Short mmCIF file of C-alpha atoms in Angstrom, two decimals:
data_model
loop_
_atom_site.label_atom_id
_atom_site.label_comp_id
_atom_site.label_asym_id
_atom_site.label_seq_id
_atom_site.Cartn_x
_atom_site.Cartn_y
_atom_site.Cartn_z
CA MET A 11 -3.19 -32.32 -14.20
CA SER A 12 -2.72 -35.83 -15.39
CA ARG A 13 -6.31 -36.86 -16.52
CA GLY A 14 -5.27 -40.67 -16.41
CA GLU A 15 -5.02 -40.61 -12.86
CA THR A 16 -7.71 -41.75 -10.48
CA ILE A 17 -8.44 -39.43 -7.57
CA VAL A 18 -10.26 -39.88 -4.04
CA ALA A 19 -11.61 -37.56 -1.48
CA VAL A 20 -13.92 -37.16 1.30
CA ALA A 21 -17.01 -35.31 -0.06
CA THR A 22 -18.82 -34.33 3.22
CA PRO A 23 -17.58 -31.81 5.66
CA PRO A 24 -14.98 -32.70 8.25
CA GLY A 25 -16.24 -33.76 11.72
CA LYS A 26 -18.81 -36.37 12.77
CA GLY A 27 -22.11 -36.95 11.18
CA GLY A 28 -24.59 -39.74 10.31
CA ILE A 29 -23.57 -40.07 6.92
CA GLY A 30 -20.12 -39.59 5.33
CA VAL A 31 -19.27 -39.95 1.57
CA VAL A 32 -15.93 -40.86 0.05
CA ARG A 33 -15.89 -39.89 -3.75
CA VAL A 34 -13.64 -41.83 -6.45
CA SER A 35 -13.21 -40.84 -10.16
CA GLY A 36 -10.87 -41.89 -12.81
CA PRO A 37 -9.98 -44.84 -15.02
CA ALA A 38 -9.00 -47.24 -12.24
CA THR A 39 -12.49 -46.68 -10.37
CA PRO A 40 -14.02 -49.99 -11.62
CA ASP A 41 -11.01 -51.93 -10.47
CA ILE A 42 -10.92 -50.12 -7.17
CA GLY A 43 -14.99 -50.73 -6.69
CA ARG A 44 -14.36 -54.45 -7.16
CA ALA A 45 -11.53 -54.56 -4.73
CA LEU A 46 -13.33 -52.76 -2.02
CA LEU A 47 -16.88 -54.20 -2.73
CA GLY A 48 -16.27 -57.62 -4.44
CA SER A 49 -18.22 -56.49 -7.37
CA LEU A 50 -19.53 -53.40 -8.86
CA PRO A 51 -22.96 -52.22 -8.38
CA GLN A 52 -25.35 -51.81 -11.56
CA PRO A 53 -24.52 -48.35 -12.79
CA ARG A 54 -26.84 -45.62 -11.05
CA TYR A 55 -28.31 -48.12 -8.56
CA ALA A 56 -27.40 -48.18 -4.88
CA ARG A 57 -26.47 -51.20 -3.23
CA TYR A 58 -25.88 -51.78 0.37
CA ALA A 59 -22.36 -53.42 0.66
CA ASP A 60 -19.50 -54.08 2.90
CA PHE A 61 -16.60 -51.75 2.38
CA ARG A 62 -13.09 -53.95 2.94
CA GLY A 63 -9.68 -52.99 3.14
CA ALA A 64 -6.60 -54.54 1.23
CA ASP A 65 -6.31 -57.28 4.03
CA GLY A 66 -10.12 -58.36 3.40
CA GLN A 67 -11.17 -56.76 6.75
CA ILE A 68 -14.65 -55.02 6.86
CA ILE A 69 -13.87 -51.25 7.39
CA ASP A 70 -17.71 -50.15 7.35
CA THR A 71 -20.97 -50.84 5.64
CA GLY A 72 -23.08 -48.75 3.76
CA LEU A 73 -24.40 -47.65 0.17
CA ALA A 74 -22.25 -47.89 -2.84
CA LEU A 75 -23.28 -46.15 -6.03
CA PHE A 76 -21.37 -46.46 -9.48
CA PHE A 77 -21.87 -43.94 -12.33
CA LYS A 78 -20.28 -45.15 -15.68
CA ALA A 79 -18.55 -42.75 -17.77
CA PRO A 80 -19.57 -40.44 -19.56
CA ARG A 81 -22.88 -40.45 -17.41
CA SER A 82 -21.24 -39.01 -14.26
CA PHE A 83 -20.60 -35.70 -12.71
CA THR A 84 -16.82 -35.66 -13.84
CA GLY A 85 -17.46 -37.42 -17.05
CA GLU A 86 -15.36 -40.26 -15.83
CA ASP A 87 -16.07 -43.41 -14.01
CA VAL A 88 -17.32 -42.42 -10.41
CA LEU A 89 -17.88 -44.49 -7.39
CA GLU A 90 -19.33 -42.92 -4.20
CA LEU A 91 -19.25 -44.78 -0.89
CA HIS A 92 -21.78 -43.58 1.51
CA GLY A 93 -20.97 -44.79 4.98
CA HIS A 94 -20.95 -43.63 8.57
CA GLY A 95 -19.88 -40.21 9.13
CA GLY A 96 -16.92 -40.55 11.61
CA PRO A 97 -13.58 -38.97 10.72
CA VAL A 98 -11.57 -42.19 11.35
CA VAL A 99 -13.64 -44.56 9.51
CA LEU A 100 -13.70 -42.22 6.50
CA ASP A 101 -9.92 -41.84 6.58
CA MET A 102 -9.71 -45.59 6.58
CA LEU A 103 -11.83 -45.72 3.50
CA VAL A 104 -9.74 -43.23 1.80
CA GLU A 105 -6.62 -45.05 2.75
CA ALA A 106 -8.06 -48.25 1.30
CA VAL A 107 -8.56 -46.58 -1.83
CA LEU A 108 -5.23 -45.15 -1.94
CA ASP A 109 -3.83 -48.58 -1.54
CA GLN A 110 -5.28 -49.54 -4.79
CA GLY A 111 -3.44 -46.78 -6.62
CA ALA A 112 -5.42 -43.67 -6.29
CA ARG A 113 -4.29 -40.32 -5.19
CA LEU A 114 -5.69 -37.70 -3.09
CA ALA A 115 -7.80 -35.03 -5.13
CA ARG A 116 -6.85 -31.27 -5.11
CA PRO A 117 -9.36 -28.78 -3.93
CA GLY A 118 -12.03 -28.67 -6.65
CA GLU A 119 -10.32 -31.25 -8.84
CA PHE A 120 -13.85 -33.09 -9.38
CA SER A 121 -15.58 -30.00 -10.76
CA GLU A 122 -12.35 -29.19 -12.81
CA ARG A 123 -12.50 -32.55 -14.43
CA ALA A 124 -16.29 -31.83 -15.26
CA PHE A 125 -15.23 -28.80 -16.67
CA LEU A 126 -12.34 -30.47 -18.76
CA ASN A 127 -14.47 -33.36 -19.86
CA ASP A 128 -17.23 -30.56 -21.24
CA LYS A 129 -19.86 -31.71 -18.58
CA ILE A 130 -20.07 -28.00 -17.50
CA ASP A 131 -18.87 -24.71 -18.48
CA LEU A 132 -16.69 -22.63 -16.29
CA SER A 133 -19.47 -20.32 -14.94
CA GLN A 134 -21.55 -23.39 -14.10
CA ALA A 135 -18.31 -24.81 -12.31
CA GLU A 136 -18.20 -21.63 -10.31
CA ALA A 137 -21.87 -21.71 -9.40
CA ILE A 138 -21.26 -25.06 -7.81
CA ALA A 139 -18.98 -23.24 -5.31
CA ASP A 140 -21.23 -20.15 -4.92
CA LEU A 141 -24.08 -22.60 -4.24
CA ILE A 142 -22.20 -24.16 -1.40
CA ASP A 143 -21.25 -20.82 0.08
CA SER A 144 -24.44 -19.02 -0.46
CA VAL A 145 -25.79 -17.09 2.73
CA SER A 146 -29.14 -16.46 1.67
CA ARG A 147 -32.12 -18.23 0.02
CA GLU A 148 -32.13 -15.64 -2.97
CA ALA A 149 -28.36 -16.57 -3.38
CA VAL A 150 -29.01 -20.27 -3.27
CA ARG A 151 -31.65 -19.69 -6.24
CA GLY A 152 -29.42 -17.57 -8.10
CA ALA A 153 -26.57 -20.20 -7.70
CA LEU A 154 -28.84 -22.80 -8.90
CA ARG A 155 -30.02 -21.15 -11.92
CA SER A 156 -26.27 -20.35 -12.83
CA MET A 157 -25.48 -24.10 -12.25
CA GLN A 158 -27.99 -25.11 -14.51
CA GLY A 159 -26.77 -22.78 -17.29
CA ALA A 160 -28.88 -19.84 -17.19
CA PHE A 161 -26.12 -17.21 -17.17
CA SER A 162 -24.03 -19.32 -19.63
CA GLU A 163 -27.11 -19.51 -22.00
CA ARG A 164 -27.57 -15.71 -21.85
CA VAL A 165 -23.82 -15.19 -22.59
CA GLY A 166 -23.84 -17.72 -25.40
CA GLU A 167 -26.76 -16.21 -27.08
CA ILE A 168 -24.79 -12.85 -27.18
CA SER A 169 -21.60 -14.45 -28.20
CA GLU A 170 -23.19 -16.31 -31.10
CA ALA A 171 -24.52 -12.91 -32.27
CA VAL A 172 -21.05 -11.33 -32.16
CA LEU A 173 -19.56 -14.33 -34.08
CA ASN A 174 -22.16 -14.06 -36.59
CA LEU A 175 -21.39 -10.28 -37.19
CA ARG A 176 -17.67 -11.08 -37.11
CA ILE A 177 -18.12 -13.51 -39.86
CA PHE A 178 -20.05 -10.90 -42.04
CA VAL A 179 -17.56 -8.01 -41.38
CA GLU A 180 -14.59 -10.29 -42.07
CA ALA A 181 -16.19 -11.67 -45.40
CA ALA A 182 -16.71 -8.13 -46.46
CA ILE A 183 -13.10 -7.28 -45.88
CA ASP A 184 -12.03 -10.41 -47.64
CA PHE A 185 -13.83 -9.62 -50.90
CA PRO A 186 -13.34 -5.92 -51.31
CA GLU A 187 -13.89 -6.28 -55.20
CA GLU A 188 -17.34 -6.72 -54.69
CA GLU A 189 -19.48 -3.62 -55.94
CA ILE A 190 -21.88 -3.77 -52.78
CA ASP A 191 -20.69 -2.07 -49.68
CA PHE A 192 -21.36 -4.67 -47.00
CA LEU A 193 -20.23 -2.61 -44.28
CA ALA A 194 -22.81 0.15 -45.21
CA ASP A 195 -25.66 -2.25 -44.87
CA ASP A 196 -28.18 -1.23 -42.26
CA ARG A 197 -27.92 -4.57 -40.78
CA VAL A 198 -24.47 -4.13 -39.74
CA THR A 199 -25.43 -1.01 -37.81
CA ALA A 200 -28.60 -2.85 -36.31
CA SER A 201 -26.58 -5.66 -35.27
CA ILE A 202 -24.17 -3.60 -33.37
CA GLU A 203 -26.90 -1.83 -31.58
CA ASP A 204 -28.68 -5.03 -30.72
CA ILE A 205 -25.45 -6.47 -29.27
CA ALA A 206 -24.83 -3.27 -27.36
CA THR A 207 -28.33 -3.41 -25.74
CA ARG A 208 -28.06 -7.01 -24.73
CA LEU A 209 -24.58 -6.39 -23.27
CA ASP A 210 -26.19 -3.43 -21.22
CA HIS A 211 -29.16 -5.58 -19.97
CA ILE A 212 -26.84 -8.50 -18.88
CA VAL A 213 -24.44 -6.24 -17.23
CA GLY A 214 -27.25 -5.05 -15.16
CA GLU A 215 -28.36 -8.45 -14.23
CA ALA A 216 -24.80 -9.73 -13.55
CA GLY A 217 -24.45 -6.65 -11.18
CA GLN A 218 -27.50 -7.58 -9.48
CA GLY A 219 -26.36 -11.24 -9.15
CA ALA A 220 -23.04 -9.99 -7.82
CA LEU A 221 -24.87 -8.18 -5.06
CA LEU A 222 -26.67 -11.28 -4.13
CA ARG A 223 -23.45 -13.32 -4.18
CA GLU A 224 -21.14 -10.70 -2.39
CA GLY A 225 -23.51 -8.27 -0.59
CA PHE A 226 -21.94 -5.02 0.42
CA THR A 227 -20.35 -3.23 3.40
CA LEU A 228 -22.03 -1.00 5.54
CA ALA A 229 -20.13 1.08 8.32
CA ILE A 230 -22.06 2.67 11.18
CA VAL A 231 -20.28 5.75 12.10
CA GLY A 232 -20.96 9.08 14.29
CA ARG A 233 -20.05 10.60 17.51
CA PRO A 234 -19.93 8.59 20.92
CA ASN A 235 -23.47 7.83 22.50
CA ALA A 236 -25.28 8.61 19.17
CA GLY A 237 -26.90 5.03 19.38
CA LYS A 238 -24.68 3.33 16.85
CA SER A 239 -24.70 0.07 18.60
CA SER A 240 -28.42 0.27 19.32
CA ILE A 241 -28.67 0.65 15.51
CA MET A 242 -26.42 -2.29 14.99
CA ASN A 243 -28.43 -4.37 17.41
CA CYS A 244 -31.69 -3.37 15.67
CA LEU A 245 -30.53 -4.36 12.57
CA THR A 246 -28.99 -7.57 13.41
CA GLY A 247 -31.78 -8.58 15.80
CA ALA A 248 -29.25 -9.49 18.40
CA ASP A 249 -27.21 -7.96 21.19
CA SER A 250 -24.17 -7.90 18.65
CA SER A 251 -22.70 -4.50 20.38
CA ILE A 252 -22.45 -3.59 24.10
CA VAL A 253 -24.85 -0.77 24.82
CA THR A 254 -24.56 1.73 27.72
CA ALA A 255 -25.18 5.29 28.62
CA VAL A 256 -21.39 5.84 28.80
CA PRO A 257 -19.93 7.40 25.72
CA GLY A 258 -17.13 5.65 24.20
CA THR A 259 -18.22 2.08 24.92
CA THR A 260 -17.27 0.68 21.57
CA ARG A 261 -13.71 0.78 21.05
CA ASP A 262 -12.95 -1.75 18.61
CA VAL A 263 -14.84 -2.95 15.39
CA VAL A 264 -17.87 -5.17 15.67
CA ARG A 265 -18.94 -7.07 12.46
CA GLU A 266 -22.06 -8.90 11.74
CA VAL A 267 -23.73 -10.23 8.47
CA ILE A 268 -27.40 -9.38 8.04
CA GLN A 269 -29.99 -9.90 5.26
CA ILE A 270 -32.32 -7.55 3.80
CA GLU A 271 -34.47 -8.54 1.13
CA GLY A 272 -32.15 -11.51 0.52
CA MET A 273 -28.98 -9.61 0.09
CA PRO A 274 -26.28 -10.22 2.46
CA ILE A 275 -24.93 -6.86 4.18
CA ARG A 276 -21.90 -6.93 6.37
CA VAL A 277 -22.51 -4.55 8.87
CA VAL A 278 -19.62 -2.74 10.84
CA ASP A 279 -20.15 -1.01 14.25
CA THR A 280 -17.27 1.51 15.06
CA ALA A 281 -16.13 3.60 17.78
CA GLY A 282 -17.44 7.17 18.27
CA ILE A 283 -15.56 9.69 16.28
CA ARG A 284 -14.31 12.52 18.61
CA VAL A 285 -11.05 14.01 20.19
CA SER A 286 -9.78 11.79 22.80
CA SER A 287 -6.70 11.36 24.86
CA ASP A 288 -7.22 7.75 25.88
CA GLU A 289 -4.71 5.78 23.83
CA ILE A 290 -7.23 2.86 23.29
CA GLU A 291 -10.02 4.93 22.31
CA VAL A 292 -7.71 6.72 19.85
CA GLU A 293 -6.69 3.47 18.18
CA GLY A 294 -10.50 2.60 18.09
CA ILE A 295 -11.38 5.82 16.11
CA ARG A 296 -8.46 5.24 13.79
CA ARG A 297 -9.92 1.86 12.92
CA ALA A 298 -13.28 3.33 12.70
CA ILE A 299 -12.09 5.82 10.03
CA GLY A 300 -10.37 3.24 8.24
CA GLU A 301 -13.43 1.04 8.02
CA ALA A 302 -15.63 3.82 6.92
CA GLN A 303 -13.16 4.71 4.18
CA ARG A 304 -13.18 1.09 2.91
CA ALA A 305 -16.98 0.72 3.15
CA ASP A 306 -19.11 0.46 0.15
CA GLN A 307 -21.63 2.56 1.98
CA VAL A 308 -21.50 4.70 5.39
CA LEU A 309 -24.49 5.07 7.87
CA VAL A 310 -24.12 8.40 9.90
CA VAL A 311 -25.93 8.19 13.15
CA VAL A 312 -26.77 11.58 14.95
CA ASP A 313 -28.40 11.78 18.56
CA LEU A 314 -31.39 13.90 17.56
CA SER A 315 -32.15 14.50 21.25
CA GLU A 316 -28.97 16.60 21.54
CA HIS A 317 -28.68 18.04 18.07
CA VAL A 318 -32.12 18.76 16.80
CA GLY A 319 -31.04 22.15 15.66
CA ASP A 320 -27.73 21.39 14.36
CA TRP A 321 -27.57 17.95 13.11
CA ARG A 322 -26.52 18.84 9.54
CA ALA A 323 -23.30 20.65 11.09
CA VAL A 324 -22.62 17.19 12.97
CA VAL A 325 -22.92 15.00 9.81
CA ALA A 326 -20.67 17.35 7.91
CA ASP A 327 -18.02 17.38 10.66
CA VAL A 328 -18.13 13.49 10.69
CA LEU A 329 -17.84 13.13 7.00
CA ASN A 330 -15.04 15.63 7.09
CA GLN A 331 -13.14 13.50 9.46
CA LEU A 332 -13.81 10.37 7.40
CA GLU A 333 -12.51 12.22 4.21
CA ARG A 334 -15.42 10.94 2.25
CA GLY A 335 -18.42 13.03 0.86
CA ASP A 336 -20.71 10.20 -0.15
CA ILE A 337 -22.78 8.46 2.34
CA CYS A 338 -25.45 5.88 2.46
CA THR A 339 -28.01 7.47 4.89
CA VAL A 340 -28.22 10.06 7.67
CA VAL A 341 -29.97 8.15 10.75
CA LEU A 342 -31.51 10.80 13.06
CA ASN A 343 -31.76 8.69 16.06
CA LYS A 344 -33.89 9.03 19.38
CA VAL A 345 -36.70 10.62 17.74
CA ASP A 346 -39.00 9.47 20.31
CA LEU A 347 -37.19 11.87 22.70
CA VAL A 348 -37.94 14.96 20.47
CA GLN A 349 -41.09 16.94 20.55
CA THR A 350 -42.73 17.41 17.00
CA PRO A 351 -39.38 18.14 15.41
CA ASP A 352 -39.46 19.92 11.95
CA LEU A 353 -36.65 17.91 10.34
CA GLU A 354 -37.20 18.48 6.56
CA LEU A 355 -36.52 14.83 5.89
CA SER A 356 -35.40 13.46 2.44
CA SER A 357 -34.80 10.07 0.82
CA ASN A 358 -31.36 9.94 2.52
CA VAL A 359 -32.19 11.21 5.89
CA ILE A 360 -34.31 8.95 8.20
CA ALA A 361 -35.72 9.70 11.65
CA VAL A 362 -35.85 6.44 13.84
CA SER A 363 -35.70 5.36 17.39
CA ALA A 364 -33.65 2.50 18.28
CA ARG A 365 -35.43 2.09 21.59
CA THR A 366 -38.90 1.74 20.02
CA GLY A 367 -38.09 0.52 16.65
CA GLU A 368 -39.87 3.52 14.77
CA GLY A 369 -38.46 4.08 11.40
CA MET A 370 -36.44 0.83 11.25
CA ASP A 371 -38.34 -0.65 8.43
CA LEU A 372 -38.23 2.43 6.43
CA LEU A 373 -34.17 2.30 7.27
CA ARG A 374 -34.12 -1.32 5.95
CA LYS A 375 -35.75 -0.30 2.65
CA ARG A 376 -33.45 2.52 2.24
CA LEU A 377 -30.37 0.17 2.68
CA ALA A 378 -31.80 -2.20 0.14
CA SER A 379 -32.39 0.75 -2.34
CA VAL A 380 -28.76 2.38 -2.01
CA ALA A 381 -27.21 -1.16 -2.25
CA GLY A 382 -28.76 -1.26 -5.76
CA LEU A 383 -30.63 -4.40 -5.49
CA SER A 384 -33.95 -4.07 -7.53
CA ASP A 385 -37.39 -5.13 -6.22
CA ASN A 386 -37.56 -8.17 -8.23
CA VAL A 387 -34.76 -10.76 -7.56
CA GLU A 388 -36.67 -13.76 -9.34
CA GLY A 389 -34.87 -15.25 -12.13
CA LEU A 390 -31.58 -13.62 -11.34
CA TYR A 391 -28.32 -15.69 -11.49
CA LEU A 392 -25.08 -15.32 -9.50
CA ALA A 393 -22.22 -13.72 -11.04
CA ARG A 394 -18.59 -12.86 -9.89
CA ARG A 395 -16.31 -9.94 -10.33
CA ARG A 396 -14.42 -11.55 -13.11
CA HIS A 397 -17.67 -12.16 -15.01
CA LEU A 398 -18.45 -8.33 -14.82
CA ASP A 399 -15.08 -7.42 -15.70
CA ALA A 400 -15.40 -9.48 -18.76
CA LEU A 401 -18.88 -8.13 -19.73
CA GLU A 402 -17.56 -4.50 -19.28
CA ARG A 403 -14.63 -5.22 -21.65
CA ALA A 404 -17.01 -6.68 -24.04
CA GLY A 405 -19.27 -3.52 -23.84
CA ARG A 406 -16.26 -1.19 -24.46
CA ALA A 407 -15.03 -3.26 -27.58
CA VAL A 408 -18.55 -3.01 -29.07
CA SER A 409 -18.77 0.70 -28.33
CA GLU A 410 -15.19 1.39 -29.88
CA GLY A 411 -16.03 -0.69 -33.03
CA ARG A 412 -19.42 1.25 -33.37
CA ARG A 413 -17.44 4.57 -33.08
CA GLN A 414 -14.73 3.26 -35.68
CA LEU A 415 -17.36 2.19 -38.17
CA ALA A 416 -19.26 5.59 -37.90
CA ALA A 417 -15.94 7.73 -38.07
CA SER A 418 -14.28 6.07 -40.95
CA GLY A 419 -16.25 2.91 -42.13
CA ALA A 420 -13.08 1.00 -41.07
CA GLY A 421 -13.98 -2.53 -41.42
CA GLU A 422 -10.71 -3.90 -40.21
CA LEU A 423 -10.81 -2.08 -36.97
CA LEU A 424 -14.32 -3.06 -36.40
CA ALA A 425 -13.44 -6.65 -36.78
CA GLU A 426 -10.69 -6.42 -34.25
CA GLU A 427 -12.98 -4.89 -31.67
CA LEU A 428 -15.65 -7.72 -32.27
CA ARG A 429 -12.86 -10.23 -31.90
CA GLN A 430 -11.95 -8.73 -28.61
CA CYS A 431 -15.60 -8.59 -27.47
CA HIS A 432 -16.03 -12.40 -28.57
CA GLN A 433 -12.81 -13.29 -26.67
CA ALA A 434 -14.13 -11.52 -23.46
CA LEU A 435 -17.45 -13.30 -23.54
CA CYS A 436 -15.86 -16.49 -24.31
CA GLU A 437 -13.66 -16.11 -21.06
CA ILE A 438 -16.67 -16.23 -18.98
CA THR A 439 -17.71 -19.78 -20.11
CA GLY A 440 -14.24 -20.96 -20.14
CA GLU A 441 -14.05 -21.47 -24.14
CA VAL A 442 -11.05 -19.06 -23.90
CA THR A 443 -9.07 -19.19 -20.77
CA SER A 444 -5.52 -19.77 -19.29
CA ASP A 445 -4.14 -22.62 -16.80
CA ASP A 446 -3.42 -19.75 -14.27
CA LEU A 447 -7.09 -18.67 -14.20
CA LEU A 448 -8.43 -22.30 -13.85
CA GLY A 449 -5.99 -22.90 -11.20
CA LYS A 450 -6.94 -19.82 -9.20
CA ILE A 451 -10.74 -20.64 -9.62
CA PHE A 452 -10.61 -24.27 -8.68
CA SER A 453 -8.14 -23.87 -5.80
CA SER A 454 -10.95 -21.85 -4.09
CA PHE A 455 -13.17 -25.00 -3.98
CA CYS A 456 -13.58 -27.48 -1.02
CA ILE A 457 -11.71 -30.81 -1.10
CA GLY A 458 -14.00 -33.29 -2.73
CA LYS A 459 -15.99 -30.94 -4.90
#
């Protein structure tokens, strides 16, 4: 990326709206502002102005805001033109800026420049995209905390502790003539234990944040006419799936996203699993098995009115066809049609009635529990899969360094493991990264951000 170039893009979503924003950033921004507006607005003050093209004709009127470097989002001179939100008029404004020597911005290039100019670190940049893509209130709060630096601060504190320990250990290696055995100092062991404990805590918190960001997939499976589609509709609160008394109604995969305690759950309703000669139904069953095998959790629905005495055998048969033994929950549906059943319910066996709603609140609590979301999501920040991977690598390096020190007192090996731990942590905030990683991250952003 040439940081000497000036870029422009529409910063508001495509389509018609009351307001549309064109954003400009780069060294030529002041000259472009004067060409379009006649004169630059006072920095950080909004001014009502005419927006003119190269021929002097008025394209639009609206508010203009100028942010003088380095006091801007990108760290460069930035101009924002807030005009009317029609696609044609916004295209004309962009064309007018291009005529003054700017070029179109790539996806995420404004955020990328903010990162390269040290206005934000990499995890904060990612949090911007996560905030835009959030699908729940809790995810919004978590993304905002990450964007404000909560996650980066936690990682930075651990990174600093690792760096201080590296300095101590490497100093002990560099001065072997000293009579004192620095590596036998209790402070080294205590520091390693402290770092390991803090890494365990942040991995747990980041895992919770990843759940808020990514959610998990729940596949609803079972025999035909067990009430899978009715359970789906109860969870979504809408008629997402067709419900009839005819077995085999669902022949394709039906997908919906719901929220339980602020966590997004992708619910997949599937075809009933049974032996069939119908070509279309067979294909639906094949897809149902595939969805169940890929899902994070499986919900097995059983028609209790027909299988009150052998529901365990029905569950075992379904799981055998799915070729997986782990399940989310067994749902014994149509409990309202059974007289005082002795079901021996457990934490993963819930009796419900999709018709009356009995037991559905308990099912929702169960889903939140098996997904791994804690009761308290306040203070959580969002995390991505790459963050978890880096934290886990850092934890493994610390554990290996601790083992090497205890087994042989090998300071050199401990120093190397601490170096790897420190590098993994720095990857999260972008202190150590590659151009390929940056390209992959920012290319997923929307144009104008």
